[in-house]
Coordinates of C-alpha atoms and ligand atoms in Angstrom, one line a residue:
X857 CA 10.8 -5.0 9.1
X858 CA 7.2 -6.4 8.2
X859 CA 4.4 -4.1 7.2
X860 CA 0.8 -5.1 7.3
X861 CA -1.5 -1.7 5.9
X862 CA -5.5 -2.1 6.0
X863 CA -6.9 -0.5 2.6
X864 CA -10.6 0.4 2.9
X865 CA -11.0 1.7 -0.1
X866 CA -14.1 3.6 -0.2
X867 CA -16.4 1.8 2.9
X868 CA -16.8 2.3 5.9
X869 CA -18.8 5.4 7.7
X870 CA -17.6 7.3 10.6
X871 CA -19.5 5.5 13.2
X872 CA -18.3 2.0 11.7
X873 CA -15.0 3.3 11.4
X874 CA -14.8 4.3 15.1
X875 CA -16.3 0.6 15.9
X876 CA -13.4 -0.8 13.9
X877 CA -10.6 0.6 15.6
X878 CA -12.0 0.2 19.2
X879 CA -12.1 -3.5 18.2
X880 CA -8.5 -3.6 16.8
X881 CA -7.0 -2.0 19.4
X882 CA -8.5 -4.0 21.9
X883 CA -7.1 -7.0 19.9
X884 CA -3.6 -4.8 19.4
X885 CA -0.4 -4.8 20.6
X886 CA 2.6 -3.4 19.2
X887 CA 5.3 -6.0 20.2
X888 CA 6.8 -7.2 17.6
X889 CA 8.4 -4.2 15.4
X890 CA 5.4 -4.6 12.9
X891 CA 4.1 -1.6 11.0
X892 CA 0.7 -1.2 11.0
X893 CA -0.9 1.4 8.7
X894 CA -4.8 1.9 8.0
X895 CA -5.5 3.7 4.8
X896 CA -9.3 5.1 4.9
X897 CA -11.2 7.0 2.8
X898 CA -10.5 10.6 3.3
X899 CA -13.8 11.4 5.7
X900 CA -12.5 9.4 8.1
X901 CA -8.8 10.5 8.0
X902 CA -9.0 12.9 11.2
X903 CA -11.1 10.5 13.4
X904 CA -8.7 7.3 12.6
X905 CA -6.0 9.6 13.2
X906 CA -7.4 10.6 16.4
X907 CA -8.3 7.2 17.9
X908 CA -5.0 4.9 16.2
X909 CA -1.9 7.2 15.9
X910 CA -1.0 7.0 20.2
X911 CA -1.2 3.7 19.6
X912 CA 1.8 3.6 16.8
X913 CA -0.8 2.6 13.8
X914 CA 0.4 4.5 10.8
X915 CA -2.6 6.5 8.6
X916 CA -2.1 6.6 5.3
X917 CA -3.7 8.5 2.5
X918 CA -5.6 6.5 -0.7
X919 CA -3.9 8.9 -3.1
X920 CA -2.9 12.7 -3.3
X921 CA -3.0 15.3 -5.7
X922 CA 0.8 16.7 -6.7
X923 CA -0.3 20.2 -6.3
X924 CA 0.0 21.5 -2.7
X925 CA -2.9 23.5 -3.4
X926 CA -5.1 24.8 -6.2
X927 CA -8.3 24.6 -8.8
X928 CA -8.5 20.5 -8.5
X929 CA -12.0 20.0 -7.2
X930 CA -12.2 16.7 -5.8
X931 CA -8.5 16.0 -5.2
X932 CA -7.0 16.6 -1.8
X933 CA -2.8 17.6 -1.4
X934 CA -0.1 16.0 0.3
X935 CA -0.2 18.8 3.1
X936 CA -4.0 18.1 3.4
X937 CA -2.8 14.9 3.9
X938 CA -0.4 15.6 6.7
X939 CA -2.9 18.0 8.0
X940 CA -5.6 15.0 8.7
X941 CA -2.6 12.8 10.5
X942 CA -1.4 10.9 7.6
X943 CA 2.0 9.8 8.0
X944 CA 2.2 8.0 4.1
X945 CA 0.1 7.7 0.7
X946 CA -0.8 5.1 -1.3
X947 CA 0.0 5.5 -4.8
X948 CA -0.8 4.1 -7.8
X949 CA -3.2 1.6 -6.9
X950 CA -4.7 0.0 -9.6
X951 CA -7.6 1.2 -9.2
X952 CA -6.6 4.5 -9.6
X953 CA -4.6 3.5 -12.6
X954 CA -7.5 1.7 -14.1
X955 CA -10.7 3.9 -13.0
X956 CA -9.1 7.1 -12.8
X957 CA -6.4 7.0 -15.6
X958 CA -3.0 7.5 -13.3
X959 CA -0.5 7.5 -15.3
X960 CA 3.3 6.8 -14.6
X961 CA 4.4 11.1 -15.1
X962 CA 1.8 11.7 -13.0
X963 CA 2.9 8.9 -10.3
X964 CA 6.5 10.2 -10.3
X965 CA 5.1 14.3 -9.7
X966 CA 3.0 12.3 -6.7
X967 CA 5.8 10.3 -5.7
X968 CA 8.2 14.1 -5.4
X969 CA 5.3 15.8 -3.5
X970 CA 4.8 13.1 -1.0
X971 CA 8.5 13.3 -0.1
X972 CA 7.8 17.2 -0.2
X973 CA 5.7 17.3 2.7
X974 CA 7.1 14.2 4.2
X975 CA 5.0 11.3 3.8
X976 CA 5.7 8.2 2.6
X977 CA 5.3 6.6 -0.3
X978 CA 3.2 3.5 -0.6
X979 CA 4.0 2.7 -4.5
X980 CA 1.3 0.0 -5.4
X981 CA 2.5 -1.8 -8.9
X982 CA 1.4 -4.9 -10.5
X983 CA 0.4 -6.5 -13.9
X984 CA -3.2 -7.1 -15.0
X985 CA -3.9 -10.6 -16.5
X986 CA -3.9 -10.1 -20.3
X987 CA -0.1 -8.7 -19.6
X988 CA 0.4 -11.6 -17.3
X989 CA -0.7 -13.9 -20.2
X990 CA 1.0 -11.7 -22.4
X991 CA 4.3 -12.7 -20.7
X992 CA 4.6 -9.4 -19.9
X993 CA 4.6 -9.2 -16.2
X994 CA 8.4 -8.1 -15.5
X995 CA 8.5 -5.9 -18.3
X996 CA 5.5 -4.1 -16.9
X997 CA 7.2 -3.8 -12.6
X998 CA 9.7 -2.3 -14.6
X999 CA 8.1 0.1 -16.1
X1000 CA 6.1 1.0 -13.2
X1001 CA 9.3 1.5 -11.0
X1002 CA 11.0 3.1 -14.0
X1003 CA 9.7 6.4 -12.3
X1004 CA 12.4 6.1 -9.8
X1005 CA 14.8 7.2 -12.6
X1006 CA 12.9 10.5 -12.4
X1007 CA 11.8 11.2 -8.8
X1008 CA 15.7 10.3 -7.9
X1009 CA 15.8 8.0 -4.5
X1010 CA 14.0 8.8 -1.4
X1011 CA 12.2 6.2 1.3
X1012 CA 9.6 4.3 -0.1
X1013 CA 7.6 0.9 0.2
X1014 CA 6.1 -0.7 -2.2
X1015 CA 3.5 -3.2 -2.7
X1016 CA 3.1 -6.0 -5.0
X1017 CA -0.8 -6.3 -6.2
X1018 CA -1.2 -8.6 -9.4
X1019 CA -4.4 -6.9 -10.5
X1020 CA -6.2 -10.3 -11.3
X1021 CA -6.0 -11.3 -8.0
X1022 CA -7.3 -7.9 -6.2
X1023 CA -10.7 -8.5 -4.8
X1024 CA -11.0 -12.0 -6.7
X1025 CA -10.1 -14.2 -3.7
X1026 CA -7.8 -15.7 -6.1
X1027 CA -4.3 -15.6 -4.9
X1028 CA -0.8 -15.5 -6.8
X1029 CA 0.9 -18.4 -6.4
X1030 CA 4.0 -18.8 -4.3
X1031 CA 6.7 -19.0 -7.6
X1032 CA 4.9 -15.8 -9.0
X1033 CA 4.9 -13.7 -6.0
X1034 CA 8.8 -14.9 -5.6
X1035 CA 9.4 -14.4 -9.1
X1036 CA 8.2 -10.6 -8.8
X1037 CA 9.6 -9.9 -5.7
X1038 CA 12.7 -11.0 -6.5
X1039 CA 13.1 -9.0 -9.7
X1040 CA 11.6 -5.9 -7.7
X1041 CA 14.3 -6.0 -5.3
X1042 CA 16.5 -6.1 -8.2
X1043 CA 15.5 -3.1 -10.1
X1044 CA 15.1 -0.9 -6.5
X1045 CA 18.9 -1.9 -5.9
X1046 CA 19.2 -0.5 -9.1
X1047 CA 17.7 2.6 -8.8
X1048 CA 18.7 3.1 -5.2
X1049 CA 22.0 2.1 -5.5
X1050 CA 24.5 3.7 -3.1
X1051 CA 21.5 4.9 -0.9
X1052 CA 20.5 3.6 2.5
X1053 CA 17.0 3.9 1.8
X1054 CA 15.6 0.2 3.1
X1055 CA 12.7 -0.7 0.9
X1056 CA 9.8 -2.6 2.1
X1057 CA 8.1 -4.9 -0.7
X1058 CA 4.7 -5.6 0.4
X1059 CA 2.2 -8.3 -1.8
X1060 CA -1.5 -7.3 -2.4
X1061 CA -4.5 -9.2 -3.6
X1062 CA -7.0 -11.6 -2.1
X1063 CA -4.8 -11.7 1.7
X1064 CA -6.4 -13.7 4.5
X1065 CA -5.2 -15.3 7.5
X1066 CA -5.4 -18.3 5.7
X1067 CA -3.0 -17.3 2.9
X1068 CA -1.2 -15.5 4.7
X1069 CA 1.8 -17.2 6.7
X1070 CA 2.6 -18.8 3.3
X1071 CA 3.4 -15.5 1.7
X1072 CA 5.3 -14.4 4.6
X1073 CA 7.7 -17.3 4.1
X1074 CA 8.4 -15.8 0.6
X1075 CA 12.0 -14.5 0.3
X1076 CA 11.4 -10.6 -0.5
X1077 CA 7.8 -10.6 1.2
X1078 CA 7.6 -7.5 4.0
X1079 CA 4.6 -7.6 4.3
X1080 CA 0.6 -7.2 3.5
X1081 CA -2.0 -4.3 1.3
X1082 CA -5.1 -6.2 2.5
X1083 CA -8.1 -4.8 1.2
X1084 CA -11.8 -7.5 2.2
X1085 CA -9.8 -9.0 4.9
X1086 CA -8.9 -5.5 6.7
X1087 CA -12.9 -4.5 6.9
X1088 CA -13.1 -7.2 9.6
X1089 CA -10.9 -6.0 13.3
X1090 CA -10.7 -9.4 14.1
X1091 CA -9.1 -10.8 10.4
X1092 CA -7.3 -7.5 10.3
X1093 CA -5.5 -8.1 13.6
X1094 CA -4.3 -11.8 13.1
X1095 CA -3.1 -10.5 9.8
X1096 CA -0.7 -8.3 12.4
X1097 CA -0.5 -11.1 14.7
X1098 CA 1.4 -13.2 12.0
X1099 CA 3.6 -10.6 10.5
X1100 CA 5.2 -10.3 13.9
Ligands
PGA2320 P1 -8.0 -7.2 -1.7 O1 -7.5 -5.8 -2.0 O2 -7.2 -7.7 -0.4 O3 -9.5 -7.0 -1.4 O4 -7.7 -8.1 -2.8 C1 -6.1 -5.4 -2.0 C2 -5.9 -4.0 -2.5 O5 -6.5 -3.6 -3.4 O6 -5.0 -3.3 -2.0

């Protein structure tokens, strides 16, 4: 199964947003078994919904607080989620890990409530550069998916985003993005073992239609988090277009 999922991040406004997904689906179709999943900021959760879900275009959430409800001003649940048409989450993106100081305990209570109120998981992980040039890079997917031993199995995808190469036009390069996928199948075969669950390992940073068709031929690659590129219908959609 391939997976291609638009981040927005925090851009777009509601009459830009409806503008987007007119032009996508004009561009769209679903042939091909491809998941498609938009993530936008919260605002514009119930109108994407609204305009992409008959369609079969998945809506995730950018993150979610593990309380179902509470004293957390700013933060929005897991059922708030749901309730705003989100099917899945996206959790600990770097940016939230670096900006926002998400934390791996706190990713594994996320990780518990999402399967709660059944959403799925979209477990972003990935290594900055210093831990890159640190030699560090395995040894810090590990520790990321090391929250599996907590939250127990369940049905996840995850995405591979080195952080030096979110937003930076500057790509991985084919051996890294095998080398980490490869050892992240290994460790979710470890953690999952004797489960059916079918991961998904997505790769993040700096995607394009011109990069992308090489990463797809990447043993272990599912897949696409696009953040720039998905801001633009017409990139967004031959991003699709290739997966399938
Ligand atoms: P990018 O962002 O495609 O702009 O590098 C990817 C992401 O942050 O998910």
């Amino acid at each position: 199964m391939r997976c291609v999922v638009a981040n927005w991040k925090m851009h777009l406004a509601s009459d830009e947003a409806r503008a987007f997904c007119e032009d996508l689906l004009g561009r769209f179709t679903s042939e091909g078994g491809t998941e498609v999943g938009i993530a936008p900021p919260y605002t514009l959760l119930h109108l994407v919904s609204a305009l992409v879900r008959p369609k079969g275009i998945q809506v995730f959430g950018q993150n979610g607080h593990a309380e179902a409800k509470g004293a957390f001003t700013g933060e929005i649940s897991m059922p708030q989620l749901r309730d705003a048409g989100c099917s899945g989450v996206l959790l600990g993106h770097s940016e939230r890990r670096q900006f926002f100081g998400e934390t791996d305990a706190a990713l594994a209570k996320k990780v518990k409530a999402a399967w709660q109120w059944d959403l799925l998981p979209l477990l972003c992980i990935g290594e900055s550069l210093a831990q890159r040039d640190a030699g560090q890079t395995l040894e810090v997917l590990g520790q990321q998916l090391s929250i599996l031993a907590e939250t127990g199995p369940g049905p996840l995808w995850v995405a591979y985003e080195p952080v030096w190469a979110i937003g930076t036009g500057r790509r991985a390069e084919a051996a890294q993005v095998r080398e980490a996928h490869a050892f992240i199948r290994a460790e979710l075969q470890r953690h999952l073992a004797g489960t059916d669950y079918q991961v998904p390992i997505l790769y993040g940073g700096s995607v394009t239609p011109e990069s992308f068709p090489e990463l797809l031929d990447i043993p272990e690659v599912a897949g696409g988090l696009v953040g720039g590129a998905s801001l633009d219908p017409r990139k967004f959609a031959e991003l699709v277009r290739q997966a399938g």
